[in-house]
Structures are given as structure tokens and as C-alpha cells.
Tab-separated table of C-alpha atoms and ligand atoms in Angstrom:
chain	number	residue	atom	x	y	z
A	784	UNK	CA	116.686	-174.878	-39.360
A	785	UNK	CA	116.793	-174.520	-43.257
A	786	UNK	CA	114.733	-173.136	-45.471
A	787	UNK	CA	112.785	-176.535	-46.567
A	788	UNK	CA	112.381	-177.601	-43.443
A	789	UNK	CA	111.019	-174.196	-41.689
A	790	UNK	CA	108.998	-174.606	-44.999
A	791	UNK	CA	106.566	-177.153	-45.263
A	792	UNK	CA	103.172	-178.065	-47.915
A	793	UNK	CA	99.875	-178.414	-46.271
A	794	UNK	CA	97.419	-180.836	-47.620
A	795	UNK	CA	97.109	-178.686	-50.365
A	796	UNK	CA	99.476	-175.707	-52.045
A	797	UNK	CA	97.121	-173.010	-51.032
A	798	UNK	CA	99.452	-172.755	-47.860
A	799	UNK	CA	102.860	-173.349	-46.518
A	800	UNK	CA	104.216	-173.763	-42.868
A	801	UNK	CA	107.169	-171.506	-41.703
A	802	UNK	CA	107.703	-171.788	-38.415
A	803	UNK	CA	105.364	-173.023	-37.162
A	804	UNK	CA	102.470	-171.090	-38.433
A	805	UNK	CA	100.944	-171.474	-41.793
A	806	UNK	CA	100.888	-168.460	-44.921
A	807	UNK	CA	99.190	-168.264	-48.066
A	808	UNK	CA	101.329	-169.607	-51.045
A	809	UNK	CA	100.657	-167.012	-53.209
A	810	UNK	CA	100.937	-163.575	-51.417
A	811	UNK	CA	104.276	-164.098	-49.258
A	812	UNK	CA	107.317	-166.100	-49.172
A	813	UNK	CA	109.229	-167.174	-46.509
A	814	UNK	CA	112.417	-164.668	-47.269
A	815	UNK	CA	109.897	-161.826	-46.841
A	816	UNK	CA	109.090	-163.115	-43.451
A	817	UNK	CA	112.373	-163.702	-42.264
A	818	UNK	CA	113.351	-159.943	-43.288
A	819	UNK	CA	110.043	-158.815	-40.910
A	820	UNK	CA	112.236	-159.591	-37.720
A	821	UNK	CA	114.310	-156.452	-38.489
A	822	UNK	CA	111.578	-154.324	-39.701
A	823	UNK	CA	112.514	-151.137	-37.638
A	824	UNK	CA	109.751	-150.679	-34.945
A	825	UNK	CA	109.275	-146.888	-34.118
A	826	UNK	CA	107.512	-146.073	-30.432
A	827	UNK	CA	104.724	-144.500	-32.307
A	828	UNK	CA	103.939	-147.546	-34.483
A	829	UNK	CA	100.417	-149.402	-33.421
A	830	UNK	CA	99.882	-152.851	-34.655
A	831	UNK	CA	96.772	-154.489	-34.834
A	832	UNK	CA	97.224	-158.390	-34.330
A	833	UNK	CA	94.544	-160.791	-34.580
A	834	UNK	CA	94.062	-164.414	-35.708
A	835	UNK	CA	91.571	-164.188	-38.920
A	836	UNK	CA	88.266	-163.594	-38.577
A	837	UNK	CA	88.751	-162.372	-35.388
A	838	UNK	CA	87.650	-158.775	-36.211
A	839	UNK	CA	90.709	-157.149	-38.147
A	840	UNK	CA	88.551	-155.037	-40.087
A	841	UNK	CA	86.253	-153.803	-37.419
A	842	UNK	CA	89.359	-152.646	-35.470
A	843	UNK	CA	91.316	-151.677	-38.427
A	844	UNK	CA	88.260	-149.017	-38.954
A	845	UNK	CA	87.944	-148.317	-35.377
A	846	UNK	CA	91.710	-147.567	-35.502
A	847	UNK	CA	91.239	-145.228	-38.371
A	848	UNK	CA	88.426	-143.460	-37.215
A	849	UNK	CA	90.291	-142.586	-34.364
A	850	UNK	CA	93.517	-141.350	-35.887
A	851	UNK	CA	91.918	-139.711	-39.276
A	852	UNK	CA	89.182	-137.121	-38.471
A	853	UNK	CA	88.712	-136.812	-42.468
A	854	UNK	CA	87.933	-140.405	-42.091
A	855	UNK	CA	85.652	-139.650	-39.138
A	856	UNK	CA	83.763	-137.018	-41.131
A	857	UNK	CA	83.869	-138.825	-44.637
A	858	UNK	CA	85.982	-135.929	-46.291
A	859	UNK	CA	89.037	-138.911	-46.827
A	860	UNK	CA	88.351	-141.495	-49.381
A	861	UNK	CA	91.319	-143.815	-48.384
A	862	UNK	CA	90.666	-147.614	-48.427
A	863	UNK	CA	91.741	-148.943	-45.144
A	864	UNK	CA	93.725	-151.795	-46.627
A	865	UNK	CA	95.861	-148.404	-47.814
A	866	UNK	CA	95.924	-146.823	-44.272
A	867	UNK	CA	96.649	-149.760	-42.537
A	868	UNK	CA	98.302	-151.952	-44.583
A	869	UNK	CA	99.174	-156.017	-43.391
A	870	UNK	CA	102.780	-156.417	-42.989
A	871	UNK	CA	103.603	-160.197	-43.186
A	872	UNK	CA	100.859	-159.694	-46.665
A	873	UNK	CA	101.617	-156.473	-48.448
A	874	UNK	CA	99.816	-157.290	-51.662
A	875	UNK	CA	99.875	-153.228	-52.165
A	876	UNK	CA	103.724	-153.033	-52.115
A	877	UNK	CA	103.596	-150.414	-48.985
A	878	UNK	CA	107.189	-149.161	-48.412
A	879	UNK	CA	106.428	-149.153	-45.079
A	880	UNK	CA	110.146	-147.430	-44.161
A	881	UNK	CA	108.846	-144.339	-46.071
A	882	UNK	CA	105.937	-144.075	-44.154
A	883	UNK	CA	104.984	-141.107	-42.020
A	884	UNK	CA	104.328	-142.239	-37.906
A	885	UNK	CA	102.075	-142.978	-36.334
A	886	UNK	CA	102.002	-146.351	-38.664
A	887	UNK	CA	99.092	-147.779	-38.274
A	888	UNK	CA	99.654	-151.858	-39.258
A	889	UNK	CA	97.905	-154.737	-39.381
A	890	UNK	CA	99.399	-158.564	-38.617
A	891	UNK	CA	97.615	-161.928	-38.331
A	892	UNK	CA	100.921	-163.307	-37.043
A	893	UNK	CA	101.863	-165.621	-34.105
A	894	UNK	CA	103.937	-163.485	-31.292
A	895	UNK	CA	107.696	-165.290	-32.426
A	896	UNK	CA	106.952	-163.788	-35.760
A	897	UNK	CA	106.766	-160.425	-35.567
A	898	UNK	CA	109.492	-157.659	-35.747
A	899	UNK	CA	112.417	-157.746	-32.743
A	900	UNK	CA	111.463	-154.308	-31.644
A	901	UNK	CA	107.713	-155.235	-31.009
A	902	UNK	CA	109.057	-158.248	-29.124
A	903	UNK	CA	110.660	-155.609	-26.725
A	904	UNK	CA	108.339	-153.559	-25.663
A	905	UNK	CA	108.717	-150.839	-28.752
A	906	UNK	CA	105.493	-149.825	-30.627
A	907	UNK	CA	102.013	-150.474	-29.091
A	908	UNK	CA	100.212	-153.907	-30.382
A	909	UNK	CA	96.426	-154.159	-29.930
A	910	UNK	CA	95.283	-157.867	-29.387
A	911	UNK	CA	91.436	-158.814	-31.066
A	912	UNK	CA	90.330	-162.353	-30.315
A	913	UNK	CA	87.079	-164.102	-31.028
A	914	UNK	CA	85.608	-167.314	-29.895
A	915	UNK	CA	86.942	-169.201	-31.677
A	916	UNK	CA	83.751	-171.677	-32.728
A	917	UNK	CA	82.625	-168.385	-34.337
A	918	UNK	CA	86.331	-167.682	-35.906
A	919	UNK	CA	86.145	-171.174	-37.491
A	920	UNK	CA	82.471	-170.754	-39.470
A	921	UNK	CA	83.719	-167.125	-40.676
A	922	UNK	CA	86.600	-168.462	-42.044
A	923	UNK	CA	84.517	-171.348	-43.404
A	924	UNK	CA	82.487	-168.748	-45.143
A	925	UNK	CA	85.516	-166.678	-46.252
A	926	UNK	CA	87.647	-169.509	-47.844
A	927	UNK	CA	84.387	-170.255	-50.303
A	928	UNK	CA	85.061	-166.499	-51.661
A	929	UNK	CA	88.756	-166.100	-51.383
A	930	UNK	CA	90.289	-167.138	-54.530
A	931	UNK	CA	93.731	-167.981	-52.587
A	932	UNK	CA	92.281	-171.073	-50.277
A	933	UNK	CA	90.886	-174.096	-50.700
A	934	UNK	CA	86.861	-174.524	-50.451
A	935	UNK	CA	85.785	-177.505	-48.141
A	936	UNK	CA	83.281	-178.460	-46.811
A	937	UNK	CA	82.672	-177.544	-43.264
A	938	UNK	CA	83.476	-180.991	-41.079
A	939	UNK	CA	86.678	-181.032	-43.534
A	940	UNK	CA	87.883	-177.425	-42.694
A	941	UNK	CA	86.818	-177.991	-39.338
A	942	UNK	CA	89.197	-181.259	-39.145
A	943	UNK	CA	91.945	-178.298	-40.578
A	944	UNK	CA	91.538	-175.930	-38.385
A	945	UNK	CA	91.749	-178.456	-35.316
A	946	UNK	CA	95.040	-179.200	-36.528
A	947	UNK	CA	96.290	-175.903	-36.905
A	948	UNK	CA	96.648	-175.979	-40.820
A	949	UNK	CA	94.710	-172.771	-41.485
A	950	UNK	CA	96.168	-169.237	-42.278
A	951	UNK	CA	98.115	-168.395	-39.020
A	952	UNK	CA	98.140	-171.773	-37.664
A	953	UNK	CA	96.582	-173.298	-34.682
A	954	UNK	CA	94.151	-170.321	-33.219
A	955	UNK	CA	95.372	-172.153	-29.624
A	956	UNK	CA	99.335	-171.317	-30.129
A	957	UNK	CA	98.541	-168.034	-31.677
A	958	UNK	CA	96.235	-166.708	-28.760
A	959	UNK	CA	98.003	-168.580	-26.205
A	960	UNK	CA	101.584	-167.295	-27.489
A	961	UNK	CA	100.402	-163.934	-27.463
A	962	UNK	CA	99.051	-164.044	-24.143
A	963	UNK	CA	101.702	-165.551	-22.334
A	964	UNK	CA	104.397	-163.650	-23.975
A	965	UNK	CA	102.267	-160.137	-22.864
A	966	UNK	CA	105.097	-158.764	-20.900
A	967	UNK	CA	107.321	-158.369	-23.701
A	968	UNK	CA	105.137	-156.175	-25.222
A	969	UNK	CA	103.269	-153.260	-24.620
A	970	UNK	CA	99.759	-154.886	-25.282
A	971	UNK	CA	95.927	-154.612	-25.396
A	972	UNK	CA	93.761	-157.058	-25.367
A	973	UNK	CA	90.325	-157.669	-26.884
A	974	UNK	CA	87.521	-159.368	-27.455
A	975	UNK	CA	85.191	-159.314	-30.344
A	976	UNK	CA	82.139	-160.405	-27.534
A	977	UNK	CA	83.420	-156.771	-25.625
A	978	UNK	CA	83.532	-154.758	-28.440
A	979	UNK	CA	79.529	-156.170	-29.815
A	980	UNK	CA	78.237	-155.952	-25.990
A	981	UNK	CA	79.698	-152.261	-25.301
A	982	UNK	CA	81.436	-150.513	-28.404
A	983	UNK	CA	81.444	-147.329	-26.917
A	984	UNK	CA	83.842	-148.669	-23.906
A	985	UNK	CA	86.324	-150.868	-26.372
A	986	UNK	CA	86.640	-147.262	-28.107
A	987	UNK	CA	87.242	-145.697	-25.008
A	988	UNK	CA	89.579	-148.224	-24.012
A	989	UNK	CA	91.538	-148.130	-27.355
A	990	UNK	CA	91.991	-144.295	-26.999
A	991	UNK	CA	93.174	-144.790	-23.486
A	992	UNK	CA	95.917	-146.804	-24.649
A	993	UNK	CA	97.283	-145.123	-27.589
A	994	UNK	CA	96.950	-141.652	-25.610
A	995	UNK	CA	94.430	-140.087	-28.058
A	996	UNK	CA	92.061	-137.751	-26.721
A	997	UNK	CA	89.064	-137.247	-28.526
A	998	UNK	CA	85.835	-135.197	-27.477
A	999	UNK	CA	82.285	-136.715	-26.701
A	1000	UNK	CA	81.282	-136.282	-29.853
A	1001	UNK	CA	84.086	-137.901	-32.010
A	1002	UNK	CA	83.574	-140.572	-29.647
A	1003	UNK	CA	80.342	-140.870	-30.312
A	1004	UNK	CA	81.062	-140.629	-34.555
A	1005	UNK	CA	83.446	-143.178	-33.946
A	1006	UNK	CA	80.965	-145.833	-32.732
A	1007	UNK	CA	78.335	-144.664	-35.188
A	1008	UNK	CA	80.304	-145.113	-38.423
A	1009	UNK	CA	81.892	-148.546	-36.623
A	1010	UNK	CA	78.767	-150.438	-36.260
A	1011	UNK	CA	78.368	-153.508	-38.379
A	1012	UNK	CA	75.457	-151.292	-40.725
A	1013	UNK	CA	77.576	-148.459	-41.164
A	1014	UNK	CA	80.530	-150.161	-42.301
A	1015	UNK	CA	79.221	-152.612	-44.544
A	1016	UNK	CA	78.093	-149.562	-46.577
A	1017	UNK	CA	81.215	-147.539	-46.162
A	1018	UNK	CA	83.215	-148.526	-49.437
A	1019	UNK	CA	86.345	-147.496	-47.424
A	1020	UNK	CA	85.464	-150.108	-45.057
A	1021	UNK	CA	83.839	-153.183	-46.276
A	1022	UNK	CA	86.705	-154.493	-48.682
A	1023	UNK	CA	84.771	-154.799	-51.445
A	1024	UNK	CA	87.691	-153.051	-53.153
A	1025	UNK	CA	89.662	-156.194	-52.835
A	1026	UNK	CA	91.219	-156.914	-55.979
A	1027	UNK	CA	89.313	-159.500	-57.535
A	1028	UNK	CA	92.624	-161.669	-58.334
A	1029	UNK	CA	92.350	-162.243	-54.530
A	1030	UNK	CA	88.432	-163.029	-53.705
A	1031	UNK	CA	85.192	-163.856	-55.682
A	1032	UNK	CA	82.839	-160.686	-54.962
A	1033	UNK	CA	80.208	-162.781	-56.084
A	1034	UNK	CA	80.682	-165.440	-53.636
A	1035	UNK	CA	80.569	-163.815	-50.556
A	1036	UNK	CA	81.578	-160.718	-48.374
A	1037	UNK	CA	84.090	-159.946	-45.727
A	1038	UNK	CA	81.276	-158.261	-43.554
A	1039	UNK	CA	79.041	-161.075	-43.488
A	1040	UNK	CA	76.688	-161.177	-40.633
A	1041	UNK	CA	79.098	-159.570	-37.667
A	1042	UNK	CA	77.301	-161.584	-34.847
A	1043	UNK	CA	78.446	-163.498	-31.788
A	1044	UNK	CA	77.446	-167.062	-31.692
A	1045	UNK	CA	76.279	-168.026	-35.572
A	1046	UNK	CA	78.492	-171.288	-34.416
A	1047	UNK	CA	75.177	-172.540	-33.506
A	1048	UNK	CA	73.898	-171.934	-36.919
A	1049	UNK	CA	76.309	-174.271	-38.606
A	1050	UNK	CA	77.655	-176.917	-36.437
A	1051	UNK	CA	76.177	-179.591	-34.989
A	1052	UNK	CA	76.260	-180.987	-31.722
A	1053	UNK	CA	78.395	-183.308	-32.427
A	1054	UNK	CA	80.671	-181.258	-34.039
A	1055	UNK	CA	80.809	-178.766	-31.202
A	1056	UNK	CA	81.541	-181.797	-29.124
A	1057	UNK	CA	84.436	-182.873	-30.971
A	1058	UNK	CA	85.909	-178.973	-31.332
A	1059	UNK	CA	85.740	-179.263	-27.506
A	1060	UNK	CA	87.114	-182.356	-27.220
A	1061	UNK	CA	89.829	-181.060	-28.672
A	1062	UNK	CA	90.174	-177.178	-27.679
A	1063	UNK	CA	88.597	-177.394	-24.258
A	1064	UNK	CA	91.520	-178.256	-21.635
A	1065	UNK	CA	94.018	-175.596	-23.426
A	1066	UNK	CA	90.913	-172.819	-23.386
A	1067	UNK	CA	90.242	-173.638	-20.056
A	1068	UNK	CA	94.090	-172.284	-19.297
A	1069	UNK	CA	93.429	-169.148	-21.249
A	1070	UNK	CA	92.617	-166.173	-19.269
A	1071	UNK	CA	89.790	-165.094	-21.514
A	1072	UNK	CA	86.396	-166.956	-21.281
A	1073	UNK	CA	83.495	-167.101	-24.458
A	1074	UNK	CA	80.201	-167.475	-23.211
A	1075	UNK	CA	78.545	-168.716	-25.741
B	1294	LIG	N1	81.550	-153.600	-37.530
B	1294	LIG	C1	81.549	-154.908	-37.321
B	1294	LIG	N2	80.787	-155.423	-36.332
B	1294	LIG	C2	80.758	-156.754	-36.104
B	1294	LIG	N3	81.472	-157.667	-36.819
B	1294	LIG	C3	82.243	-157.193	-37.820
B	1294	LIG	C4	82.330	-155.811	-38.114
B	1294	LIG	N4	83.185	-155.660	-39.149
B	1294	LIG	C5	83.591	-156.900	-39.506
B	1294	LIG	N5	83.027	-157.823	-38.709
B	1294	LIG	C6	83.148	-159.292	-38.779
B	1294	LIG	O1	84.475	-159.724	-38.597
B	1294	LIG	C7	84.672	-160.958	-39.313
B	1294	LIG	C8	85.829	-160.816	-40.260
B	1294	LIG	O2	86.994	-160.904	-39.482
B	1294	LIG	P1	88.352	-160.203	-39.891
B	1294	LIG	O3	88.118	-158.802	-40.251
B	1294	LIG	O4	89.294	-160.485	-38.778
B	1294	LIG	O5	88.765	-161.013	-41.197
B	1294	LIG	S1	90.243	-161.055	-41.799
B	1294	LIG	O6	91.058	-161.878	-40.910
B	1294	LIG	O7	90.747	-159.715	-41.906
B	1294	LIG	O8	90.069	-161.715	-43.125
B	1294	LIG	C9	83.370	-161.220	-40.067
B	1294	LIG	O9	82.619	-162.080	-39.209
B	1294	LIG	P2	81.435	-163.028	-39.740
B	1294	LIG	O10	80.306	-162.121	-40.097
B	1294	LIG	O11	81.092	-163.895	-38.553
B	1294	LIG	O12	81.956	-163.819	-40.892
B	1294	LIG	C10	82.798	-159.823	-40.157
B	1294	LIG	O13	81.417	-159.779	-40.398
């Protein structure tokens, strides 16, 4: 395949297909994310993949918190876009080959994307996925601040995201890639529903399978300063750092509400109807199941 065919326009510039998946114009190009399949995996790397909106941050602080005990007890002021930087969107120029392990890096992208070595079984990858009704109005709210999409109205974006031609791509191939590739890597999965229901045991669980051992009580911090409160008011952790070239701080916030089900806030029944209409038979397949 060439590059202007593996390269397509959306409906508008914002975004560009490679691959199958779909990137924001302005903050990667498709060279960069051909290079990413030899980005040299090392067995202590973990990678936090998710489909936007899916609970990146939330994770990406979890992560931290686990790893950083000055960011545990608040003696660390280090943004976690800095400690945990995106790969496939490194808008802070990480040279991520001069980087001391454990890496800690984040990735919204689809499984055939990512680095070679993930793909076999190098590195540890931690899977977040959200319902992904709820995924949808998030990103509805998000793309009204980010300065890098295009702001439509909801039945519009909604019509997008059924066809896949949102950041990532379809939220079906992504999660469905991911989870029927899962042998080749060594994987975790979660849901956002899990971690809101019982935060203390998606913790536990994420220590479990990076092999960190932490005491009761760093536990217990962990959860504290992870809570949706707590983090919106944690300038390390709310993103409202973001350079200002990228979203409209005025407009909105990347901790917004943090709840499960504000679907039923915004769409109507007729426009649940036609998301299931269209997502139901592949969901159905998927070994996860969203409630509500
Ligand atoms: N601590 C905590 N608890 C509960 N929910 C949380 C938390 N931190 C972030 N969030 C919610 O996650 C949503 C943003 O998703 P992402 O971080 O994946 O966004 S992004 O892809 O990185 O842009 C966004 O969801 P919505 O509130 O529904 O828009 C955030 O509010």
C-alpha cells in the first residue's frame, strides 16, 4: 500500500486515516507512525492502551501513583503527560530511547499499530475500555474544547463515530482487535464500570500484574488521590496544563463529570436505538458486557 492510499481525508482535515484507524492532522504524520513498529520494546516497558475517553487519564494517574511514591505523597510536581508520555502523539518531543525503564507509555492505538515487540509478548500493555454510549458523549464534550477537532453537533458526531471516523477509528475494531489478538501480548484488561464500582480491587489488580508490591497503606493513598475529586484538583492530574494551542480551557475540561451512564443524559431514545442498531450484534460477540 502507498503512502496516499494508507492515507486518507475524513470529512473534514481535522483527521486522516492510516491504516485503518484515524489520527489527528496536526499532531502526527503518517512517517512517524510507520517508524513506531520498530520502536524498541524493553520487558519492563508498561503501556497503557485505551480508545479515547475510555479513562486514559484515570489510569495514567493510577499508573503513576503506583510507580512514583513522590507522586503518591505530593513531594513530585511532574505533569503526567511528562511521566507518561503518548507515543503515536508526542506533542512534548519525549526521546523516548533515552528514557530510564520502567517506561511508563500511553497509546490510543488499534493492536496492528503498535510497536513489533509489544505484538510479541515483550512489555506489559494494560487494556481500559468504557461503554462505549458513554465513550461517545465524552468525546462529544471533548471535541467542543479541543482546538484540533471539529465541533458537531451531537446526532452528527454520533453519525461519525458509527462509522469509525473519530480519533482511533471505529471503537468496535479497536476493542475487538485488541481482544482477539490478547495472546500475542501480555495483557490486562479493564473496565472503566470495574474501576468506578471497586477502585480499590482494579488497583490491586494493576499491581498484581506489573509485580509491584505496595503496603496497605500506599494502597489505600493510591485510591484516595485517584478518585474523580482528588484528581480534578491535582494540577498534575487534571490536564489543565495542556497547552492551550491544543484545547480551549474555557470550553471545557478533560475531567468532566467521571460517571458511568451520563449516555442517558444526552441521547435520546431514538438515538440509543440507532447506536444499537448498529453496535449491538458485534458487542454481543465481545467478551465484556456494559450494563447500563
Ligand atoms: N478519577 C476519575 N474517575 C472517573 N472518571 C475519570 C477520572 N479521571 C478521568 N475520568 C474521566 O475519563 C474521561 C476522559 O477519558 P480519557 O482520559 O480516556 O480521555 S483521553 O482519551 O485521554 O482524551 C472523562 O469522562 P467524562 O467525564 O464522561 O467526559 C473523565 O471525566
Amino acid at each position: 500500500m502507498n503512502r496516499s492510499q494508507a492515507m486518507e481525508t475524513t470529512d473534514n482535515s481535522h483527521l486522516f486515516e492510516y491504516k485503518g484507524a484515524y489520527f489527528i492532522t496536526d499532531l502526527v504524520t503518517p512517517d512517524y507512525l510507520d517508524s513506531l513498529q520498530d520502536f524498541e520494546i524493553r520487558d519492563s516497558d508498561v503501556f497503557l492502551v485505551t480508545y479515547p475517553k475510555s479513562g486514559t487519564v484515570w489510569t495514567q494517574n493510577i499508573l503513576n501513583l503506583i510507580y512514583y511514591e513522590g507522586h503518591r505523597n505530593g513531594t513530585e510536581q511532574v505533569y503526567l503527560m511528562d511521566r507518561m508520555p503518548w507515543v503515536e502523539y508526542n506533542f512534548r518531543n519525549v526521546d523516548f530511547a533515552k528514557r530510564e525503564s520502567p517506561r511508563l507509555i500511553a497509546s490510543h492505538l488499534p493492536y496492528h499499530l503498535v510497536p513489533k515487540g509489544l505484538r510479541s509478548g515483550r512489555g506489559k500493555v494494560i487494556y481500559v475500555l468504557r461503554n462505549p454510549k458513554d465513550v461517545l458523549v465524552s468525546y462529544y464534550h471533548f471535541s467542543k474544547y479541543s482546538r484540533k477537532l471539529e465541533e458537531l453537533d451531537f446526532e452528527d458526531l454520533m453519525e461519525r463515530f458509527l462509522a469509525g471516523k473519530v480519533i482511533a477509528g471505529l471503537w468496535l475494531d479497536h476493542v475487538e482487535g485488541w481482544s482477539t489478538h490478547r495472546d500475542d501480548f501480555n495483557i490486562l484488561f479493564l473496565t472503566y464500570e470495574e474501576m468506578k464500582k471497586d477502585l480499590r480491587s482494579a488497583v490491586l489488580k494493576i499491581c498484581r500484574f506489573v509485580g509491584k508490591k505496595l503496603t496497605e497503606e500506599e494502597i489505600d493513598e493510591v485510591v484516595d488521590r485517584a478518585t474523580f475529586d482528588k484528581m480534578s484538583k491535582d494540577r498534575r492530574a487534571n490536564y489543565e496544563n495542556l497547552s492551550s494551542d491544543l484545547v480551549d480551557h474555557t470550553k471545557g475540561r478533560f475531567l468532566r463529570k467521571g460517571i458511568v451512564g451520563d449516555w442517558k443524559n444526552t441521547m435520546t431514545v431514538a438515538q440509543s436505538e440507532r447506536f444499537d442498531h448498529v453496535f449491538k450484534k458485534r458487542m454481543q460477540k465481545l467478551p465484556f458486557k456494559f450494563y447500563e
